[in-house]
Amino acid sequence: MFKSFLGGIHPQDGKKLAMDKPIETMPVPQELVVPMGQHIGAPCNPTVKVGDMVKRGQLIGTSPAFMHADIHSPVSGKVVKIEPRPHSGMGSCMAVVIENDGLDEWADGLPLTRNWQAMENEEILTAIQSAGIVGMGGATFPAHVKLKPSKPVDILILNGAECEPYLTADYRLMLEEGAKIITGTQILQKILGVKRTVIGIEDNKPEAIKAMTQAAQGTNIEVAALKTKYPQGAEKMLIKVISGREVPMGGLPMDVGAVVQNVGTVAAIADAVEHGLPLTERITTVTGDAIAEPKNLRIRIGTPYQVAIDYCGGFKEPADKLIAGGPMMGMAQTTAQVPVMKGSSGILALTRKMTEHGPEMNCIRCGRCVKACPMGLVPSMLSILSERQDFAACRDDYGLMNCVECGCCTFVCPAKRNIVQYIKNAKGFVRAEMARAKAAAAKKAQENEEQKGAAK
Ligand code: SF4
Ligand code: SF4
């Protein structure tokens, strides 16, 4: 039985361009640009200085903050600059620039061989944390934090849906490295002690369903075929269709006893635990109708987009839009000098033919966005209220923070309203206000403590 959810859309998937291209290991470029912010949480501070020689897998960035993921050198070479560089999510970010020495030497002691079955759970979690693993589907949530839920969990869900159009990195990984995904999954089963484990894959990927079913033989890992519908791979949708549980507004998967990890993350966890390998490379799809030869690349973190695009034959037609990620949830870029990061699932270059969609008009109250919204929101009202800067009404009356930013509403809108952008603006404002309120409360608490101390 195929499983699905209410709402959602069926965009043209564009996957044909790269789905039959086996993963190709891309040569390491001469210069790598490694941003210190590649995860949700506090950016790292460099642990190296200009002139230092580094080896692949050596720590080059860390933070005292709880919510962060360490950053390691993707190559051996020399640190030539530490300076702000273009960043696909933040515009600009401090980066360690490394000149490749061509030797590609691993840091001392790497890779190693470990029997994870004989390891204590704490030891495994430390190995995952030390390797700087984050959610590689694009969410970039530090994996070690997600794997220490503060509530009991009984189901582990592996996200192999890859519902974003054009992207095929997870698909190729499932076809080519299913055994590694299964090892990583078994490691997580051990840590979490879950009763049930399910890998969810959309039914437009029958080869991946077959490959993972074979790889999972002899284990208690289930493979579930999910109806092909965007955003099937969103965490809340996956949990709903696989377990029937609904994550409450503002809640987390653990609130309903679930942990969700992307298949790429799980493969990286297997490398980290079995071989001590920090996250220094990933599979990225370079695709779109403007790319001469779309490919799925095993690519080092820090490789500039332009270098990867050139490796794929460059642009065969002028690219009107360059996107980090997929067309639905990805971010448009103003330069191809941004580097590949831990969460870079795709580099998408589209021609004008694919991007032009006419001018934005007023809402005609057709209700299509409401029907398409998988979270049961009223996107038309959210966009109108955000336009009027009535962010409080968005938050209090229309469930703003429950939006998963999937873009279904924008996709179906006949008035060409950029609804998801209005919603992102409103969420940004609300988050900034919450941060200000938290900082003010902390300051007040500190002043009260000081007053109490002075009164003693
Ligand atoms: S309102 Fe948010 S969750 Fe609903 S369709 Fe639009 S982007 Fe997706
Ligand atoms: S789809 Fe567009 S025009 Fe229709 S109700 Fe939603 S915002 Fe308005």
PDB file of N, CA, C and O in Angstrom, residues 339-367:
ATOM      1  N   PRO A 339      30.731  28.033  -1.740  1.00  0.00           N
ATOM      2  CA  PRO A 339      31.263  26.671  -1.705  1.00  0.00           C
ATOM      3  C   PRO A 339      30.224  25.620  -1.321  1.00  0.00           C
ATOM      4  O   PRO A 339      29.222  25.920  -0.677  1.00  0.00           O
ATOM      5  N   VAL A 340      30.504  24.388  -1.723  1.00  0.00           N
ATOM      6  CA  VAL A 340      29.702  23.235  -1.284  1.00  0.00           C
ATOM      7  C   VAL A 340      29.895  23.075   0.220  1.00  0.00           C
ATOM      8  O   VAL A 340      31.006  23.188   0.725  1.00  0.00           O
ATOM      9  N   MET A 341      28.784  22.827   0.932  1.00  0.00           N
ATOM     10  CA  MET A 341      28.849  22.637   2.388  1.00  0.00           C
ATOM     11  C   MET A 341      28.235  21.290   2.743  1.00  0.00           C
ATOM     12  O   MET A 341      27.772  20.549   1.872  1.00  0.00           O
ATOM     13  N   LYS A 342      28.198  21.001   4.061  1.00  0.00           N
ATOM     14  CA  LYS A 342      27.702  19.699   4.508  1.00  0.00           C
ATOM     15  C   LYS A 342      26.252  19.457   4.069  1.00  0.00           C
ATOM     16  O   LYS A 342      25.842  18.324   3.858  1.00  0.00           O
ATOM     17  N   GLY A 343      25.468  20.530   3.949  1.00  0.00           N
ATOM     18  CA  GLY A 343      24.056  20.373   3.603  1.00  0.00           C
ATOM     19  C   GLY A 343      23.762  20.582   2.119  1.00  0.00           C
ATOM     20  O   GLY A 343      22.593  20.679   1.740  1.00  0.00           O
ATOM     21  N   SER A 344      24.805  20.606   1.284  1.00  0.00           N
ATOM     22  CA  SER A 344      24.593  20.914  -0.148  1.00  0.00           C
ATOM     23  C   SER A 344      24.136  19.685  -0.928  1.00  0.00           C
ATOM     24  O   SER A 344      24.953  18.959  -1.493  1.00  0.00           O
ATOM     25  N   SER A 345      22.843  19.491  -0.993  1.00  0.00           N
ATOM     26  CA  SER A 345      22.326  18.315  -1.710  1.00  0.00           C
ATOM     27  C   SER A 345      22.343  18.523  -3.218  1.00  0.00           C
ATOM     28  O   SER A 345      22.396  17.561  -3.975  1.00  0.00           O
ATOM     29  N   GLY A 346      22.291  19.787  -3.670  1.00  0.00           N
ATOM     30  CA  GLY A 346      22.278  20.017  -5.102  1.00  0.00           C
ATOM     31  C   GLY A 346      22.749  21.407  -5.488  1.00  0.00           C
ATOM     32  O   GLY A 346      22.691  22.348  -4.689  1.00  0.00           O
ATOM     33  N   ILE A 347      23.243  21.498  -6.711  1.00  0.00           N
ATOM     34  CA  ILE A 347      23.552  22.785  -7.343  1.00  0.00           C
ATOM     35  C   ILE A 347      22.711  22.780  -8.613  1.00  0.00           C
ATOM     36  O   ILE A 347      22.890  21.925  -9.475  1.00  0.00           O
ATOM     37  N   LEU A 348      21.765  23.699  -8.687  1.00  0.00           N
ATOM     38  CA  LEU A 348      20.791  23.675  -9.775  1.00  0.00           C
ATOM     39  C   LEU A 348      20.912  24.959 -10.604  1.00  0.00           C
ATOM     40  O   LEU A 348      20.850  26.062 -10.048  1.00  0.00           O
ATOM     41  N   ALA A 349      21.083  24.807 -11.908  1.00  0.00           N
ATOM     42  CA  ALA A 349      21.172  25.979 -12.792  1.00  0.00           C
ATOM     43  C   ALA A 349      20.064  25.874 -13.830  1.00  0.00           C
ATOM     44  O   ALA A 349      20.013  24.911 -14.604  1.00  0.00           O
ATOM     45  N   LEU A 350      19.172  26.868 -13.840  1.00  0.00           N
ATOM     46  CA  LEU A 350      18.011  26.836 -14.724  1.00  0.00           C
ATOM     47  C   LEU A 350      18.068  27.978 -15.737  1.00  0.00           C
ATOM     48  O   LEU A 350      18.483  29.093 -15.399  1.00  0.00           O
ATOM     49  N   THR A 351      17.599  27.698 -16.942  1.00  0.00           N
ATOM     50  CA  THR A 351      17.549  28.739 -17.984  1.00  0.00           C
ATOM     51  C   THR A 351      16.290  29.596 -17.779  1.00  0.00           C
ATOM     52  O   THR A 351      15.384  29.229 -17.023  1.00  0.00           O
ATOM     53  N   ARG A 352      16.232  30.686 -18.510  1.00  0.00           N
ATOM     54  CA  ARG A 352      15.096  31.617 -18.438  1.00  0.00           C
ATOM     55  C   ARG A 352      13.775  30.896 -18.735  1.00  0.00           C
ATOM     56  O   ARG A 352      12.753  31.187 -18.134  1.00  0.00           O
ATOM     57  N   LYS A 353      13.851  29.944 -19.660  1.00  0.00           N
ATOM     58  CA  LYS A 353      12.643  29.197 -20.059  1.00  0.00           C
ATOM     59  C   LYS A 353      11.989  28.524 -18.840  1.00  0.00           C
ATOM     60  O   LYS A 353      10.767  28.423 -18.751  1.00  0.00           O
ATOM     61  N   MET A 354      12.812  28.075 -17.914  1.00  0.00           N
ATOM     62  CA  MET A 354      12.291  27.354 -16.756  1.00  0.00           C
ATOM     63  C   MET A 354      11.898  28.285 -15.608  1.00  0.00           C
ATOM     64  O   MET A 354      11.212  27.866 -14.683  1.00  0.00           O
ATOM     65  N   THR A 355      12.384  29.516 -15.633  1.00  0.00           N
ATOM     66  CA  THR A 355      12.170  30.361 -14.455  1.00  0.00           C
ATOM     67  C   THR A 355      11.132  31.471 -14.647  1.00  0.00           C
ATOM     68  O   THR A 355      10.595  31.982 -13.680  1.00  0.00           O
ATOM     69  N   GLU A 356      10.859  31.858 -15.908  1.00  0.00           N
ATOM     70  CA  GLU A 356       9.975  33.020 -16.072  1.00  0.00           C
ATOM     71  C   GLU A 356       8.534  32.665 -15.695  1.00  0.00           C
ATOM     72  O   GLU A 356       8.043  31.587 -16.038  1.00  0.00           O
ATOM     73  N   HIS A 357       7.911  33.515 -14.914  1.00  0.00           N
ATOM     74  CA  HIS A 357       6.537  33.207 -14.533  1.00  0.00           C
ATOM     75  C   HIS A 357       5.641  34.431 -14.430  1.00  0.00           C
ATOM     76  O   HIS A 357       4.576  34.395 -13.825  1.00  0.00           O
ATOM     77  N   GLY A 358       6.032  35.535 -15.020  1.00  0.00           N
ATOM     78  CA  GLY A 358       5.136  36.695 -15.086  1.00  0.00           C
ATOM     79  C   GLY A 358       5.092  37.486 -13.790  1.00  0.00           C
ATOM     80  O   GLY A 358       5.615  37.061 -12.764  1.00  0.00           O
ATOM     81  N   PRO A 359       4.407  38.655 -13.845  1.00  0.00           N
ATOM     82  CA  PRO A 359       4.392  39.544 -12.671  1.00  0.00           C
ATOM     83  C   PRO A 359       3.457  39.057 -11.560  1.00  0.00           C
ATOM     84  O   PRO A 359       2.482  38.343 -11.822  1.00  0.00           O
ATOM     85  N   GLU A 360       3.770  39.482 -10.345  1.00  0.00           N
ATOM     86  CA  GLU A 360       2.927  39.133  -9.190  1.00  0.00           C
ATOM     87  C   GLU A 360       1.663  40.006  -9.197  1.00  0.00           C
ATOM     88  O   GLU A 360       1.734  41.188  -9.507  1.00  0.00           O
ATOM     89  N   MET A 361       0.517  39.374  -8.863  1.00  0.00           N
ATOM     90  CA  MET A 361      -0.742  40.132  -8.832  1.00  0.00           C
ATOM     91  C   MET A 361      -1.403  39.996  -7.462  1.00  0.00           C
ATOM     92  O   MET A 361      -0.893  39.260  -6.605  1.00  0.00           O
ATOM     93  N   ASN A 362      -2.540  40.663  -7.322  1.00  0.00           N
ATOM     94  CA  ASN A 362      -3.268  40.545  -6.044  1.00  0.00           C
ATOM     95  C   ASN A 362      -3.931  39.182  -5.930  1.00  0.00           C
ATOM     96  O   ASN A 362      -4.276  38.565  -6.933  1.00  0.00           O
ATOM     97  N   CYS A 363      -4.122  38.749  -4.713  1.00  0.00           N
ATOM     98  CA  CYS A 363      -4.787  37.470  -4.439  1.00  0.00           C
ATOM     99  C   CYS A 363      -6.227  37.506  -4.968  1.00  0.00           C
ATOM    100  O   CYS A 363      -6.956  38.476  -4.763  1.00  0.00           O
ATOM    101  N   ILE A 364      -6.623  36.453  -5.672  1.00  0.00           N
ATOM    102  CA  ILE A 364      -7.990  36.408  -6.204  1.00  0.00           C
ATOM    103  C   ILE A 364      -8.865  35.440  -5.388  1.00  0.00           C
ATOM    104  O   ILE A 364      -9.954  35.057  -5.805  1.00  0.00           O
ATOM    105  N   ARG A 365      -8.340  35.047  -4.222  1.00  0.00           N
ATOM    106  CA  ARG A 365      -9.102  34.194  -3.277  1.00  0.00           C
ATOM    107  C   ARG A 365      -9.605  32.900  -3.924  1.00  0.00           C
ATOM    108  O   ARG A 365     -10.757  32.508  -3.732  1.00  0.00           O
ATOM    109  N   CYS A 366      -8.759  32.280  -4.705  1.00  0.00           N
ATOM    110  CA  CYS A 366      -9.184  31.045  -5.385  1.00  0.00           C
ATOM    111  C   CYS A 366      -9.109  29.831  -4.470  1.00  0.00           C
ATOM    112  O   CYS A 366      -9.717  28.795  -4.743  1.00  0.00           O
ATOM    113  N   GLY A 367      -8.295  29.925  -3.411  1.00  0.00           N
ATOM    114  CA  GLY A 367      -8.205  28.837  -2.438  1.00  0.00           C
ATOM    115  C   GLY A 367      -7.250  27.705  -2.819  1.00  0.00           C
ATOM    116  O   GLY A 367      -7.108  26.743  -2.069  1.00  0.00           O
TER     117      GLY A 367
END
